[in-house]
Short mmCIF file of N, CA, C and O in Angstrom, two decimals:
data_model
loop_
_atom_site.label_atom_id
_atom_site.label_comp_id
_atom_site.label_asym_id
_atom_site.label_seq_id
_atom_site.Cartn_x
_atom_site.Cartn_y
_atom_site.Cartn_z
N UNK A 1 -43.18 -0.53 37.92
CA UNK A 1 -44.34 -0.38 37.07
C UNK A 1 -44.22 -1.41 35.96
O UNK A 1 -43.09 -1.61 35.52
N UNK A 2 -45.28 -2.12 35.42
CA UNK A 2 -45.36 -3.47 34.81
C UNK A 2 -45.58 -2.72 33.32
O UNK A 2 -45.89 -3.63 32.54
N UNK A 3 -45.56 -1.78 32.79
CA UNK A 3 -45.46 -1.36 31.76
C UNK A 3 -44.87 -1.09 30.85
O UNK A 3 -43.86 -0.72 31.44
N UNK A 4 -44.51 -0.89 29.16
CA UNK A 4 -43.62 -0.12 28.85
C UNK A 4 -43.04 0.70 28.84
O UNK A 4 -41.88 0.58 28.44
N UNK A 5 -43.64 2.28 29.37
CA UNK A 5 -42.72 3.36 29.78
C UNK A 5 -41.79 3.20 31.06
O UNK A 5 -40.96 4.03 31.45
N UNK A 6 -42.11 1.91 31.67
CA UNK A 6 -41.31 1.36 33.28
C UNK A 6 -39.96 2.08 32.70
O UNK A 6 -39.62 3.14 33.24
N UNK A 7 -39.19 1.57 31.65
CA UNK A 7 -37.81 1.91 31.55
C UNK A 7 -37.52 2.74 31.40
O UNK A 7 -36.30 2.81 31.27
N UNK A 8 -38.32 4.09 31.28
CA UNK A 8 -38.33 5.62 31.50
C UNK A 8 -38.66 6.11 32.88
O UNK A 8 -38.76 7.32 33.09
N UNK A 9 -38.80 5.45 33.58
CA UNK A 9 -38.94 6.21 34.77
C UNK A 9 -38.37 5.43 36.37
O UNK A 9 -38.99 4.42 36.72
N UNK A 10 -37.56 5.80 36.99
CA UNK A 10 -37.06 4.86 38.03
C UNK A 10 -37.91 4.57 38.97
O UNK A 10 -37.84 3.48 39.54
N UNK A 11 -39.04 5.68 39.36
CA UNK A 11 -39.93 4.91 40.33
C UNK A 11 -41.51 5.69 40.61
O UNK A 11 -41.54 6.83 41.08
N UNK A 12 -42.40 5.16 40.36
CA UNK A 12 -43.58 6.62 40.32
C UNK A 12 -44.37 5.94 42.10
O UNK A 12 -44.51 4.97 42.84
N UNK A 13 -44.64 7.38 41.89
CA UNK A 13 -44.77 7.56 43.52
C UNK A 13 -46.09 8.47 43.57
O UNK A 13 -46.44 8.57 44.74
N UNK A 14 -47.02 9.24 42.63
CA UNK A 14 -47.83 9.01 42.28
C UNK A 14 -48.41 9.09 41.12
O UNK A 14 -47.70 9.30 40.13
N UNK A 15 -49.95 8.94 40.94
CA UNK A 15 -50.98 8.31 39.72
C UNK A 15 -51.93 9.49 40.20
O UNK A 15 -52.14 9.62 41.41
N UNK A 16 -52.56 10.45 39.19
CA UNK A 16 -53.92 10.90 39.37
C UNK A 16 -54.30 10.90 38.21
O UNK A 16 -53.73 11.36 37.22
N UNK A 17 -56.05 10.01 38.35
CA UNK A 17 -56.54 9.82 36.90
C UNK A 17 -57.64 10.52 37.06
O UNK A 17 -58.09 10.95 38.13
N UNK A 18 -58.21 10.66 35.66
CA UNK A 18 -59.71 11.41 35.92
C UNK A 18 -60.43 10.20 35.08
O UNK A 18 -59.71 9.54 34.33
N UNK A 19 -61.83 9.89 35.19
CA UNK A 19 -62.69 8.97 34.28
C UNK A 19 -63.47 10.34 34.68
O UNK A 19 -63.42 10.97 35.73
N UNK A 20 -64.53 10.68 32.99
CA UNK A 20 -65.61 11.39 33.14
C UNK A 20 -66.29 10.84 31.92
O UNK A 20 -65.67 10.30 31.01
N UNK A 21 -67.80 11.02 31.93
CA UNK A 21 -68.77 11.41 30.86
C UNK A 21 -69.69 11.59 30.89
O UNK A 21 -70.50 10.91 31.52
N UNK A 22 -70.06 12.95 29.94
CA UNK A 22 -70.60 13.71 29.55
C UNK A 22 -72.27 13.55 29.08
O UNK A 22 -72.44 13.07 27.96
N UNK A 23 -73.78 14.00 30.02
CA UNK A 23 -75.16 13.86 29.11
C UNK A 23 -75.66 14.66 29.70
O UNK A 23 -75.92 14.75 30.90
N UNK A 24 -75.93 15.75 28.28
CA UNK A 24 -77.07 16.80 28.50
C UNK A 24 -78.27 16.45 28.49
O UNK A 24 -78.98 16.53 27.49
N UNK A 25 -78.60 16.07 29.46
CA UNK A 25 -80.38 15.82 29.36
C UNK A 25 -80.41 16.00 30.74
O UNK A 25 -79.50 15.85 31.55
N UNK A 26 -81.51 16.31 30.92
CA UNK A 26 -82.35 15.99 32.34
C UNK A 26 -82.86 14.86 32.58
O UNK A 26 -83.59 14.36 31.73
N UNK A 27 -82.59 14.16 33.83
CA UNK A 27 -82.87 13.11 34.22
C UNK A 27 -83.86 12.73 33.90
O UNK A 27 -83.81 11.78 33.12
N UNK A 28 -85.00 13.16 34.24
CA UNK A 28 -86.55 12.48 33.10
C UNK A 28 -86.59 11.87 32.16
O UNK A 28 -87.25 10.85 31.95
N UNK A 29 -85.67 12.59 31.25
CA UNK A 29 -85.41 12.75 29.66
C UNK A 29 -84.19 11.64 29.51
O UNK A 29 -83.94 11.51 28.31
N UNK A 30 -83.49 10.94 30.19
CA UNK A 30 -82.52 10.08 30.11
C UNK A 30 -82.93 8.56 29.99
O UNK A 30 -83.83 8.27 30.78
N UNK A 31 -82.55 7.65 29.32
CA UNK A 31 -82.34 6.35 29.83
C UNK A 31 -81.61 5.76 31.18
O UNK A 31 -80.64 6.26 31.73
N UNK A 32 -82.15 4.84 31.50
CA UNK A 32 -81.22 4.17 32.67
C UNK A 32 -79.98 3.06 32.18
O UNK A 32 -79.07 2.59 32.86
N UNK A 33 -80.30 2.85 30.82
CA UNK A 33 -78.73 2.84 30.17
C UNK A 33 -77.66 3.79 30.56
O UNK A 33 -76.72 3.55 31.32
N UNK A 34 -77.88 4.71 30.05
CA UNK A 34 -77.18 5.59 29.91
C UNK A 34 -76.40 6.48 31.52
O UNK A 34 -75.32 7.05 31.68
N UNK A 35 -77.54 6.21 32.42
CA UNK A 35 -77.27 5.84 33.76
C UNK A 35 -76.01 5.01 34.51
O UNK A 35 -75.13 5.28 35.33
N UNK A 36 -76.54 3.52 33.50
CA UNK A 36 -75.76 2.92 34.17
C UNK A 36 -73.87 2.87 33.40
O UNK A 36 -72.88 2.24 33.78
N UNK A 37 -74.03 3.62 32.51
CA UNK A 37 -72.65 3.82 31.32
C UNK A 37 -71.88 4.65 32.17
O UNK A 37 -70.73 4.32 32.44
N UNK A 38 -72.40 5.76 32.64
CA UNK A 38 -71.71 6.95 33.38
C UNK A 38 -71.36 6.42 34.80
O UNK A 38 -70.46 6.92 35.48
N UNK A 39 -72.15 5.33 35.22
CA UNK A 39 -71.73 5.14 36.78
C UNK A 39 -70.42 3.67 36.05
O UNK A 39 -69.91 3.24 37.09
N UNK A 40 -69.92 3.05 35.10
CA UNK A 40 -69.15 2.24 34.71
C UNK A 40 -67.91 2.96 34.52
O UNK A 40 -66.80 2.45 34.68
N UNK A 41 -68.07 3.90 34.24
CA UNK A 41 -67.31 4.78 33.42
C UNK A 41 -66.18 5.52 34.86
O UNK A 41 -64.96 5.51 35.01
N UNK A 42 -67.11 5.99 35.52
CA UNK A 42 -66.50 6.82 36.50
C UNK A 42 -66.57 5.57 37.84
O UNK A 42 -65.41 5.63 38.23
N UNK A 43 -67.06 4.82 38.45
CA UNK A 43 -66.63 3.40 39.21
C UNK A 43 -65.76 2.47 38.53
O UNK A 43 -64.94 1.97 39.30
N UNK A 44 -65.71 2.19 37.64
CA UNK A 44 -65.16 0.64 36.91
C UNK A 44 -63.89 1.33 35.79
O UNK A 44 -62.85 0.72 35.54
N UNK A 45 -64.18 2.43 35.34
CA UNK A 45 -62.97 3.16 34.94
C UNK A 45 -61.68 2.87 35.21
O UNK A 45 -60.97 2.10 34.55
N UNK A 46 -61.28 3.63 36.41
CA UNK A 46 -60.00 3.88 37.05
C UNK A 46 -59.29 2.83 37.53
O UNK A 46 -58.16 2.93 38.02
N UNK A 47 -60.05 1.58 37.40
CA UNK A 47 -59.85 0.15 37.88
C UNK A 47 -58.59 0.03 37.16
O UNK A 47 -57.56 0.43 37.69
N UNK A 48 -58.57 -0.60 35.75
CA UNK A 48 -57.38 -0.76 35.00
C UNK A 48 -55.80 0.21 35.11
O UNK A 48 -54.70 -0.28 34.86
N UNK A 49 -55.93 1.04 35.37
CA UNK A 49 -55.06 1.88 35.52
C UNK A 49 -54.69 1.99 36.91
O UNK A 49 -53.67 2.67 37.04
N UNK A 50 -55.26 1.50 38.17
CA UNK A 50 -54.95 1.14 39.21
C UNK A 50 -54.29 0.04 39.33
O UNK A 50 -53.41 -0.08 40.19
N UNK A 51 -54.64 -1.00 38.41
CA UNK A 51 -53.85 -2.08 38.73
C UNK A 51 -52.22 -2.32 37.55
O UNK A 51 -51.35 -3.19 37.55
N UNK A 52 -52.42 -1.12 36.74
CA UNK A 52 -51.20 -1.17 35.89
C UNK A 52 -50.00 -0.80 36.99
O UNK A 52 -48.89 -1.19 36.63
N UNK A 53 -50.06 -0.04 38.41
CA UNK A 53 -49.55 1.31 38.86
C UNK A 53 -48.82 0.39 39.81
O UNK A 53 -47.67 0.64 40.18
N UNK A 54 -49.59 -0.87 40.27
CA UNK A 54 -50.01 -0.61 42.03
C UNK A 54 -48.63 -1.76 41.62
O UNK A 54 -47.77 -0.96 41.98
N UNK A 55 -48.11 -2.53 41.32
CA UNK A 55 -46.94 -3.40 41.18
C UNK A 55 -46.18 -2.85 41.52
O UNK A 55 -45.64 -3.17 42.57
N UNK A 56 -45.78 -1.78 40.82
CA UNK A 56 -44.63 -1.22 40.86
C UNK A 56 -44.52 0.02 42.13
O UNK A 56 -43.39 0.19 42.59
N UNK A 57 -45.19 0.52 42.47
CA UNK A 57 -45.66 1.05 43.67
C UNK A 57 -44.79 0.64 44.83
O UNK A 57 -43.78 1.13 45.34
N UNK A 58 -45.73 -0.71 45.15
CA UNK A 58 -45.59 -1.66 46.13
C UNK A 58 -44.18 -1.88 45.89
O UNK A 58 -43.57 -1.46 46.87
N UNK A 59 -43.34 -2.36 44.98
CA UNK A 59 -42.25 -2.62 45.26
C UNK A 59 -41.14 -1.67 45.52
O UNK A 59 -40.01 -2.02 45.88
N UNK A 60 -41.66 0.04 45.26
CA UNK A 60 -40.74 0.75 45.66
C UNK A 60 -41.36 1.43 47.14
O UNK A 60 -40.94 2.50 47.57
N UNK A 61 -41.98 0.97 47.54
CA UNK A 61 -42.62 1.17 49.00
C UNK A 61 -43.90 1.83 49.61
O UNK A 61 -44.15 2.10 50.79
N UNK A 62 -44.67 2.02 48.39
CA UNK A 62 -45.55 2.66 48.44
C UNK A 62 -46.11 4.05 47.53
O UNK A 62 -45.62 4.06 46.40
N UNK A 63 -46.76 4.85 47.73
CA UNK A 63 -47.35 5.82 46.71
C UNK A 63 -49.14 5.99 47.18
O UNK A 63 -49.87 5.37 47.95
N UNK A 64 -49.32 7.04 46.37
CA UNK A 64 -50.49 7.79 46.57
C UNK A 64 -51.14 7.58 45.19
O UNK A 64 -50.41 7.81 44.22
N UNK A 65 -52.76 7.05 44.90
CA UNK A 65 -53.41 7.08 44.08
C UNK A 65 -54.43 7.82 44.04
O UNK A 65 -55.19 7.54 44.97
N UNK A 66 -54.87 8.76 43.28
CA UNK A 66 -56.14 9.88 43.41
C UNK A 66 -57.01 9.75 42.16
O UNK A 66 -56.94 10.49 41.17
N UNK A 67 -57.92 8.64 42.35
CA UNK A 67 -58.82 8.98 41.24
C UNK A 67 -60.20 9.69 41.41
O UNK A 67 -60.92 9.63 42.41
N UNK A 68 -60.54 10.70 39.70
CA UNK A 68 -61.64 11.52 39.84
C UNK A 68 -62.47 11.21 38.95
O UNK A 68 -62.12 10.95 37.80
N UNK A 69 -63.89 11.20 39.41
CA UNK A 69 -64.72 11.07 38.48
C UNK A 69 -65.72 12.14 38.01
O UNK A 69 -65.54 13.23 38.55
N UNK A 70 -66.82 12.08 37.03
CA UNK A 70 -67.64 13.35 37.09
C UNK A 70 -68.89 12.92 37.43
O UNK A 70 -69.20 11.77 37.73
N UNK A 71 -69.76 14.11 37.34
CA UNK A 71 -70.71 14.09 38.10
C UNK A 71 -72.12 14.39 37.13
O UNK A 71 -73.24 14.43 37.65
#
């Protein structure tokens, strides 16, 4: 793992992240901003933190990644 806690841990084998956020409105009542924030958020999210993981992963042979988003 390409990080600073790397030297705390000998080998991670897995990652589960959550990206969520949160709008009370009804769709009518929404922007398509705000549309497109929640689909960034929960698609484009989990990105960074996938690629902090996946180095170190790979070099101990593999691992399981589970990311969740909301709805």
């Amino acid at each position: 793992m390409d990080h600073p806690c790397a030297q705390h841990v000998r080998r991670l084998d897995r990652r589960i992240q959550s990206a969520a956020i949160v709008h009370h409105k009804l769709i009518e009542d929404s922007r398509h901003e705000v549309f497109e924030r929640g689909l960034a958020v929960n698609l484009l999210g989990p990105y960074p933190g996938v690629r902090a993981v996946l180095p170190g992963m790979q070099r101990s042979g593999g691992g399981a990644i589970v990311n969740r988003g909301s709805g």
